[in-house]
PDB file of C-alpha atoms in Angstrom:
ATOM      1  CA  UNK A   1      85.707 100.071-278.965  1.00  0.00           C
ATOM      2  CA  UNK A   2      85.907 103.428-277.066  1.00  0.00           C
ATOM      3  CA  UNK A   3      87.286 103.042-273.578  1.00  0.00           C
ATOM      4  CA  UNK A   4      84.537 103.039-270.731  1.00  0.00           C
ATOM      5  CA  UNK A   5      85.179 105.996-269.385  1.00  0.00           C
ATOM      6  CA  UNK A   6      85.010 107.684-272.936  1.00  0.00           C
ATOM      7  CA  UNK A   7      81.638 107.011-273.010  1.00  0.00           C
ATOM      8  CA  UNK A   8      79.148 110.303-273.896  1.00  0.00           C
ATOM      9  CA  UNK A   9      77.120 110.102-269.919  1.00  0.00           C
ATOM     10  CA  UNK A  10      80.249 108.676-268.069  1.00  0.00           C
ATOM     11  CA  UNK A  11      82.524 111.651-269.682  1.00  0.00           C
ATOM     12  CA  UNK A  12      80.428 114.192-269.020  1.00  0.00           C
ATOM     13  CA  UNK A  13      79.478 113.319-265.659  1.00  0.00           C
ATOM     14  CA  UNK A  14      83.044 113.894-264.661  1.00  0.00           C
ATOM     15  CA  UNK A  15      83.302 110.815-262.394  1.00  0.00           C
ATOM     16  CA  UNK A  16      86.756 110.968-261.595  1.00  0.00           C
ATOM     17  CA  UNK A  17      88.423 107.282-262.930  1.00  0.00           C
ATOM     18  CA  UNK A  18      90.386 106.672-259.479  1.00  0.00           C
ATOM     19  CA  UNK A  19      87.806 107.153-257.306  1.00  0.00           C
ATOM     20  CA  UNK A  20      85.787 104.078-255.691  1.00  0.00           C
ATOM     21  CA  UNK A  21      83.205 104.441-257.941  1.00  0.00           C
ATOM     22  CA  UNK A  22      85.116 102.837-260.491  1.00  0.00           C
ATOM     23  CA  UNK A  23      84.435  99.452-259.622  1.00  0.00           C
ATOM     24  CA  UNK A  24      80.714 100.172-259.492  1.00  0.00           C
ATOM     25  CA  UNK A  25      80.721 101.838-262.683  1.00  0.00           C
ATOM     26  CA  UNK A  26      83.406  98.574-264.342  1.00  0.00           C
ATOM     27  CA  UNK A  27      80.382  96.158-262.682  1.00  0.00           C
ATOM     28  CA  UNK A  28      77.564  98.041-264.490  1.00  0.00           C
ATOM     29  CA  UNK A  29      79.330  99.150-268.177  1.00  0.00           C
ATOM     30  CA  UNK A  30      76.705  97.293-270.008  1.00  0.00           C
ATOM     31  CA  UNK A  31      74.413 100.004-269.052  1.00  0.00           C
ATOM     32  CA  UNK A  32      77.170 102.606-270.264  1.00  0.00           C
ATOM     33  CA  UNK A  33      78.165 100.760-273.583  1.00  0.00           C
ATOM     34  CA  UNK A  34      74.491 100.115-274.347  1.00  0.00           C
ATOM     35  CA  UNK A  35      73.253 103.469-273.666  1.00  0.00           C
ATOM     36  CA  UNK A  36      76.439 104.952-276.090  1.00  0.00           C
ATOM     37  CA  UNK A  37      75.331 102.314-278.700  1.00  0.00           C
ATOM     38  CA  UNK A  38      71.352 103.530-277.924  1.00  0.00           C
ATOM     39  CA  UNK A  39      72.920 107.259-278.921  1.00  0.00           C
ATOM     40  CA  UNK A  40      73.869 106.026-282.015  1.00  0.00           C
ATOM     41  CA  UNK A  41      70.959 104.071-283.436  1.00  0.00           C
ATOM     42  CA  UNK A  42      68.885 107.225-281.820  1.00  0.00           C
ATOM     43  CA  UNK A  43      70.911 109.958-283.878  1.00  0.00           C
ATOM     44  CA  UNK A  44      72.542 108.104-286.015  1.00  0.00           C
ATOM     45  CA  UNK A  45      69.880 105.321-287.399  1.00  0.00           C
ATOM     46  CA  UNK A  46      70.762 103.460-290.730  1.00  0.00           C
ATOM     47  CA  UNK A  47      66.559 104.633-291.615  1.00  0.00           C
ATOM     48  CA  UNK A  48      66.312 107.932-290.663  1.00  0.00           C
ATOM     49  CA  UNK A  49      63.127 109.059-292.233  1.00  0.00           C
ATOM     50  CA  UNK A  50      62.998 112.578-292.380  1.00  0.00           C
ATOM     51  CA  UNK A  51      65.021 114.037-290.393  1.00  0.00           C
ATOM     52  CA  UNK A  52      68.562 113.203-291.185  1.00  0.00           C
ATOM     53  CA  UNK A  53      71.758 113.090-288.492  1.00  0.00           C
ATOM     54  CA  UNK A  54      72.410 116.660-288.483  1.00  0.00           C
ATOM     55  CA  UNK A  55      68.536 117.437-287.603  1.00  0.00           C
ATOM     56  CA  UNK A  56      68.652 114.969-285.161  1.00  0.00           C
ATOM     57  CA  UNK A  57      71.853 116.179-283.552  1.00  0.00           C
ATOM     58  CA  UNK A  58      70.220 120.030-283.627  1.00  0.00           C
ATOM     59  CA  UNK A  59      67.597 118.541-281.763  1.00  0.00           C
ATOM     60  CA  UNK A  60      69.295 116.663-279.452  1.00  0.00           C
ATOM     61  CA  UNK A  61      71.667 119.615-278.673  1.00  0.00           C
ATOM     62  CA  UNK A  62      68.568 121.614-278.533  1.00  0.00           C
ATOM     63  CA  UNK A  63      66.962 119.671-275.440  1.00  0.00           C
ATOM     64  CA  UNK A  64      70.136 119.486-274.189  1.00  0.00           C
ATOM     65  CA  UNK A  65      70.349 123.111-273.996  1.00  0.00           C
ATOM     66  CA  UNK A  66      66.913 123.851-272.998  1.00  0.00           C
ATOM     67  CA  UNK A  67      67.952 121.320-269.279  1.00  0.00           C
ATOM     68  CA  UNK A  68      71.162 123.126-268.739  1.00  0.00           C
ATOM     69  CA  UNK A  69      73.553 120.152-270.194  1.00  0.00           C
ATOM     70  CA  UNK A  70      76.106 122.582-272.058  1.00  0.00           C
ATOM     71  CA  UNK A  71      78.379 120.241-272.673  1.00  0.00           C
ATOM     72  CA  UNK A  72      76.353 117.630-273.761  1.00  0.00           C
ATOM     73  CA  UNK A  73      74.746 120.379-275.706  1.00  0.00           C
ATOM     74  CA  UNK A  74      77.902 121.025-277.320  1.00  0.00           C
ATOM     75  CA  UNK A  75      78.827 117.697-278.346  1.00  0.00           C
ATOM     76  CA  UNK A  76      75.735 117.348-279.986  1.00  0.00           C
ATOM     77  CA  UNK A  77      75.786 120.645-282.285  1.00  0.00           C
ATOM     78  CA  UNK A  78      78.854 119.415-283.152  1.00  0.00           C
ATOM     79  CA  UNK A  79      76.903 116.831-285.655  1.00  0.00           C
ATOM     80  CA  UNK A  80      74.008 119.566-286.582  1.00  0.00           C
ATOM     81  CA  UNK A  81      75.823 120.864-289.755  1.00  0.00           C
ATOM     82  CA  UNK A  82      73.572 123.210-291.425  1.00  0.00           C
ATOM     83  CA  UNK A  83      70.770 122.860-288.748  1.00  0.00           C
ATOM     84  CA  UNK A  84      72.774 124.655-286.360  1.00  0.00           C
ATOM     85  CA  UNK A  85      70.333 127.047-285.672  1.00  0.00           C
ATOM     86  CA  UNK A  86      67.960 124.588-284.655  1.00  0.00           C
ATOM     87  CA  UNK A  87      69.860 123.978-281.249  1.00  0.00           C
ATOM     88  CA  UNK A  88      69.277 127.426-280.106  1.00  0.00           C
ATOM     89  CA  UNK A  89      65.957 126.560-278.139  1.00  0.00           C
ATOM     90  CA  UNK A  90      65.041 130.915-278.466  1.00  0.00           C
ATOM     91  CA  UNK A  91      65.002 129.774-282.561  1.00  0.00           C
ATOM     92  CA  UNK A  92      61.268 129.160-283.127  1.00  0.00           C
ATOM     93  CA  UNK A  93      61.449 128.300-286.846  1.00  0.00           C
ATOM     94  CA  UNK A  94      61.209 129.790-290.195  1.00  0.00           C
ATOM     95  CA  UNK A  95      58.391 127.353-291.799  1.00  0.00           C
ATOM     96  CA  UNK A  96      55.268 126.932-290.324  1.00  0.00           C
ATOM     97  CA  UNK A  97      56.263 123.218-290.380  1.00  0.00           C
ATOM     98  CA  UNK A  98      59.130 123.471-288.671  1.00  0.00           C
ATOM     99  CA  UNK A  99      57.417 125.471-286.162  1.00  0.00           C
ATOM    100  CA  UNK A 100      55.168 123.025-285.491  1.00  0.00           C
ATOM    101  CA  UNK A 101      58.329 120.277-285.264  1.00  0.00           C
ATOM    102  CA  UNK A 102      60.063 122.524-282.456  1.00  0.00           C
ATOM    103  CA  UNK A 103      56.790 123.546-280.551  1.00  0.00           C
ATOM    104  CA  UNK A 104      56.700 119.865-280.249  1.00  0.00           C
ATOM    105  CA  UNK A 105      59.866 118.969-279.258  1.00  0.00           C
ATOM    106  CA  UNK A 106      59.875 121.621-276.809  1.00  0.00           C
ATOM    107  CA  UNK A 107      56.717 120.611-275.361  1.00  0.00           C
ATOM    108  CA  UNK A 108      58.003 116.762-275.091  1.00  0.00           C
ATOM    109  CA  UNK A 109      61.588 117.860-273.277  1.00  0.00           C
ATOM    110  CA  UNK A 110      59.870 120.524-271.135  1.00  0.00           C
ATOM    111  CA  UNK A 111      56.231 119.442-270.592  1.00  0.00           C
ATOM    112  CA  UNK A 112      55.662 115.941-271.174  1.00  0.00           C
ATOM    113  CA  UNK A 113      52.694 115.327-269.250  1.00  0.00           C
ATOM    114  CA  UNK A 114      50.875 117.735-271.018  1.00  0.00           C
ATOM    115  CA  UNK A 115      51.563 116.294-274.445  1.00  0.00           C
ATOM    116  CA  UNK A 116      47.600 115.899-275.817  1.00  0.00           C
ATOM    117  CA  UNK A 117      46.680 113.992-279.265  1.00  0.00           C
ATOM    118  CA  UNK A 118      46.389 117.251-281.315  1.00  0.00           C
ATOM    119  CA  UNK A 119      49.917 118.177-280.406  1.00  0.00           C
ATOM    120  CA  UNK A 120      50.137 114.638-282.652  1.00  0.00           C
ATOM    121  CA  UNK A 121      47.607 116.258-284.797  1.00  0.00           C
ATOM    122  CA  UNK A 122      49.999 119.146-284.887  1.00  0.00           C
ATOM    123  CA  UNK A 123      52.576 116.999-286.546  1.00  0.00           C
ATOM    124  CA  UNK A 124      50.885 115.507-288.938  1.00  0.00           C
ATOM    125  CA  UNK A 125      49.186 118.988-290.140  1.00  0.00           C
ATOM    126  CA  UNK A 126      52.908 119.871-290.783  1.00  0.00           C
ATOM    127  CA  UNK A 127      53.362 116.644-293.053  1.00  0.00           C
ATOM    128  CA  UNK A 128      55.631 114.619-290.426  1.00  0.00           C
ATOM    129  CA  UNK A 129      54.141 110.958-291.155  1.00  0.00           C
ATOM    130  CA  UNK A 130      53.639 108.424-288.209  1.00  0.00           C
ATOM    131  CA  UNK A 131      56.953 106.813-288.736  1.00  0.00           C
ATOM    132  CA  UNK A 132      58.447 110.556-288.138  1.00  0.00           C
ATOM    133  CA  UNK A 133      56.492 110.959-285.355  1.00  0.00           C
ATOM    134  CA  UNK A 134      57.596 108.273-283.802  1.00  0.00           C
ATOM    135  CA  UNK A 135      61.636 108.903-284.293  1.00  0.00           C
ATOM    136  CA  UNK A 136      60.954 112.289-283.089  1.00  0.00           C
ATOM    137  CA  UNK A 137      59.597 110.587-279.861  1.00  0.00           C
ATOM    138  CA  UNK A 138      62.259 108.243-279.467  1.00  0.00           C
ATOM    139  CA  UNK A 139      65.096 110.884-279.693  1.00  0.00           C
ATOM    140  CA  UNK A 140      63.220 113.059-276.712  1.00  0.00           C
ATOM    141  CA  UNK A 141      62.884 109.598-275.173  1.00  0.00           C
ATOM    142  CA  UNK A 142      66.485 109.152-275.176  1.00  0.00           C
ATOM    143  CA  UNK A 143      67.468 112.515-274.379  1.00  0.00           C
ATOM    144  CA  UNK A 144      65.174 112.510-271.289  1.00  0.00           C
ATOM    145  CA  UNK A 145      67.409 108.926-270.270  1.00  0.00           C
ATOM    146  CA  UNK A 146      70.595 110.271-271.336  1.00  0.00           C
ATOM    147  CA  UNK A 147      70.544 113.652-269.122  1.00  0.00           C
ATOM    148  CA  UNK A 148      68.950 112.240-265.868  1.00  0.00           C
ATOM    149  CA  UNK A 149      71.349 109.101-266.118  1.00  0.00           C
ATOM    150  CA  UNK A 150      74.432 112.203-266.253  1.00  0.00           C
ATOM    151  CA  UNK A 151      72.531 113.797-263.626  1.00  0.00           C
ATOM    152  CA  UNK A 152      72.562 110.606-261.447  1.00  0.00           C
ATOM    153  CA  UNK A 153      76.426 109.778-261.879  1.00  0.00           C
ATOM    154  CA  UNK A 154      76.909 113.893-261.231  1.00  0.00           C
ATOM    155  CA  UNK A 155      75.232 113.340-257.543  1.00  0.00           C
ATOM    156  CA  UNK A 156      77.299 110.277-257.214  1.00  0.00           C
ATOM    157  CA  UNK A 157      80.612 112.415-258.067  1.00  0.00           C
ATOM    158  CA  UNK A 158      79.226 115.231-255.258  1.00  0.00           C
ATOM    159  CA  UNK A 159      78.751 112.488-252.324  1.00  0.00           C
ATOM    160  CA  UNK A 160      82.215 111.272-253.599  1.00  0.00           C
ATOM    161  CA  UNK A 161      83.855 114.374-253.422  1.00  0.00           C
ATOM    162  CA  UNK A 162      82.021 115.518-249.831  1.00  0.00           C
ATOM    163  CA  UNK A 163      83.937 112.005-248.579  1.00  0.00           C
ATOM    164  CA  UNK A 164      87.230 113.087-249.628  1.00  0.00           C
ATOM    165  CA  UNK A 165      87.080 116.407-248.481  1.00  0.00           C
ATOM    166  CA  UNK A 166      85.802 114.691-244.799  1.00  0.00           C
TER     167      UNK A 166
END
């Protein structure tokens, strides 16, 4: 088991380990180890239908990219393999299919409350079954969790540092 700290939001938020926060953060790892082991079954699942772990990872790096998370970004496209090109949120697709898939996920990370059932209509016009549809949903989910949680710890790091420079 990874150390605490090693974990994907608590790295990247770049908490500092000595700080005060550390006893917070020590009180409240279930929410770090379960949300590194939510990563995994998210982009990493045993069934992964039809998009395998380097599509996932491109589109995980993807949203990543598309809110500003570099780093994050990074780690992910990291795991993309051949879908590399899938990260790059300008990429729009070479398939009508996968052109569909992206407009999609953009829409999800980016516009969420306008997601309407023929965006779902969308999908299944490009052959991704329900199953799919749903995966695709849950990875956006988790993306959406993953960067505001790194977000949160981030403005916890900024009120930390304003103290010590006080």
């Amino acid at each position: 088991m990874k150390n605490l700290f090693e974990t994907t939001v608590l790295y990247l938020s770049g908490l500092n380990t000595s700080s005060e926060t550390r006893k917070a953060i020590q009180n409240r790892s279930n929410i770090f180890i379960m949300s590194d082991a939510a990563e995994d079954a998210v982009l990493r699942p045993k069934e992964f239908g039809a998009f395998d772990h380097g599509m996932r990872a491109a589109l995980a790096a993807r949203i990543a990219f598309q809110n500003q998370e570099d780093g994050l970004a990074h780690k992910y496209l990291e795991g993309a393999g051949n879908f590399k090109k899938v990260a790059n949120p300008s990429y729009k697709g070479e398939t009508k299919d996968l052109k569909s898939i992206l407009s999609f996920m953009d829409k999800v990370a980016k516009d969420t409350r306008n997601v309407v059932a023929e965006d779902i209509t969308a999908l299944k016009s490009a052959h991704v079954n329900d199953a799919d549809i749903v995966r695709l949903a849950e990875l956006n989910s988790f993306m959406a969790y993953q960067i505001r949680l790194i977000t949160g710890l981030r403005l916890m790091k900024g009120a930390e540092d304003e103290r010590d420079i006080a």
